[in-house]
Tab-separated table of C-alpha atoms in Angstrom:
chain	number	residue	atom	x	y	z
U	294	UNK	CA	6.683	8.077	18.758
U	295	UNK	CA	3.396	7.003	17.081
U	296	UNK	CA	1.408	3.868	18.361
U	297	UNK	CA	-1.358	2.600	16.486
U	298	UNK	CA	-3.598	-0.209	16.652
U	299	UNK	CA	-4.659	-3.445	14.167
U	300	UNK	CA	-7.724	-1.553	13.139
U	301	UNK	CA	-6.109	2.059	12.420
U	302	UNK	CA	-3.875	0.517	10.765
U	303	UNK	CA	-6.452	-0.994	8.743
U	304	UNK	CA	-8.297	2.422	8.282
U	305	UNK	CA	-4.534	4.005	7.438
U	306	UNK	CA	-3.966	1.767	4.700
U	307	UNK	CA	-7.498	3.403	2.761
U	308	UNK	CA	-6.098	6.303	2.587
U	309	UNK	CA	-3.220	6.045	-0.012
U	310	UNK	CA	-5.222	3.820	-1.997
U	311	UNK	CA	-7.884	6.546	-1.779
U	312	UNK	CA	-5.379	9.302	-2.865
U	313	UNK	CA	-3.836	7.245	-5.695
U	314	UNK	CA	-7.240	6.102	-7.149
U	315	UNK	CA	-8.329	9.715	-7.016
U	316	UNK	CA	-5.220	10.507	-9.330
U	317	UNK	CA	-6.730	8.306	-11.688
U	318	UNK	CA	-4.141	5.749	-11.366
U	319	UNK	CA	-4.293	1.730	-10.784
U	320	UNK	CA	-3.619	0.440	-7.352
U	321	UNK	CA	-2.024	-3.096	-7.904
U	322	UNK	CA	-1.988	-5.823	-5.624
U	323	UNK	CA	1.240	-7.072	-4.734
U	324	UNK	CA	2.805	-10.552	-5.834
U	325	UNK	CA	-0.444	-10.938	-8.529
U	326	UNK	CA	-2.677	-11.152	-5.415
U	327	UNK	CA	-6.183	-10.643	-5.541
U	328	UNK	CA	-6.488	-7.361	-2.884
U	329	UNK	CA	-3.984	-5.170	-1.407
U	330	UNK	CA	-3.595	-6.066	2.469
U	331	UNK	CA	-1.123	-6.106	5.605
U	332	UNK	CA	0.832	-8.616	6.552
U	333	UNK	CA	3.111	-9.753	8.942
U	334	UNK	CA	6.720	-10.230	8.424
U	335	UNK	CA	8.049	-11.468	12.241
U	336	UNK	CA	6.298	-8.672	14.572
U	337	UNK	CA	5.946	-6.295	12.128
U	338	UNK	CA	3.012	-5.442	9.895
U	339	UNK	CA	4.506	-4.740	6.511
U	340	UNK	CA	2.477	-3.559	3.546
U	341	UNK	CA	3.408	-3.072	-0.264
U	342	UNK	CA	1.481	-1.511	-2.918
U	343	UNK	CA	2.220	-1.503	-6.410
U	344	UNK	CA	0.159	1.762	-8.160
U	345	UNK	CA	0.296	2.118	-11.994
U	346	UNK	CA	0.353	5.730	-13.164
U	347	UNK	CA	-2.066	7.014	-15.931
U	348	UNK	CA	-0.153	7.462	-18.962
U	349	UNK	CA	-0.976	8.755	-22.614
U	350	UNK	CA	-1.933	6.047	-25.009
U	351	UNK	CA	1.501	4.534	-26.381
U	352	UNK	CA	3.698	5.419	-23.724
U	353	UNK	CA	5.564	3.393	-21.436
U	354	UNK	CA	3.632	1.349	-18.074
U	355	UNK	CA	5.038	4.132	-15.118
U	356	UNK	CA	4.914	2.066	-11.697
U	357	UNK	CA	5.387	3.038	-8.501
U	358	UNK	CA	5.592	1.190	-5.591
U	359	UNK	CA	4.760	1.885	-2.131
U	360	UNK	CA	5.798	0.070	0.958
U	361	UNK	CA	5.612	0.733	4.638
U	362	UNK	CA	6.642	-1.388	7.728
U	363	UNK	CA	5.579	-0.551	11.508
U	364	UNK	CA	7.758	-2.022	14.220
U	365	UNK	CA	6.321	-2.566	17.585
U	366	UNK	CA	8.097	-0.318	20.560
């Protein structure tokens, strides 16, 4: 079992963005929103990340979404 607080979650969420930017790709808010963040759906933080892959000039958008929810034990 893992257990985690507000705050490292917080801190977890950096990472993957941190990864995915590195990869020279796009890190998309979801819904059009203005940052990527986690929020709560009932008790449980949810978050969803949309990332946009680097692609050659001409090709097709590749997009690749991300989501994670922690439930409370």
């Amino acid at each position: 079992m893992i257990t985690s607080t507000t705050d490292a979650l917080r801190t977890y969420l950096a990472d993957p963005i941190e990864v995915v930017e590195r990869s020279a790709a796009t890190v998309l808010p979801p819904n059009d929103g203005d940052e990527v963040h986690w929020i709560e759906e009932g008790d449980d933080p949810v978050v969803d990340i949309e990332t946009r892959l680097a692609a050659s000039r001409g090709c097709q958008d590749v997009d690749l979404p991300l989501q994670e929810r922690w439930s409370p034990r």
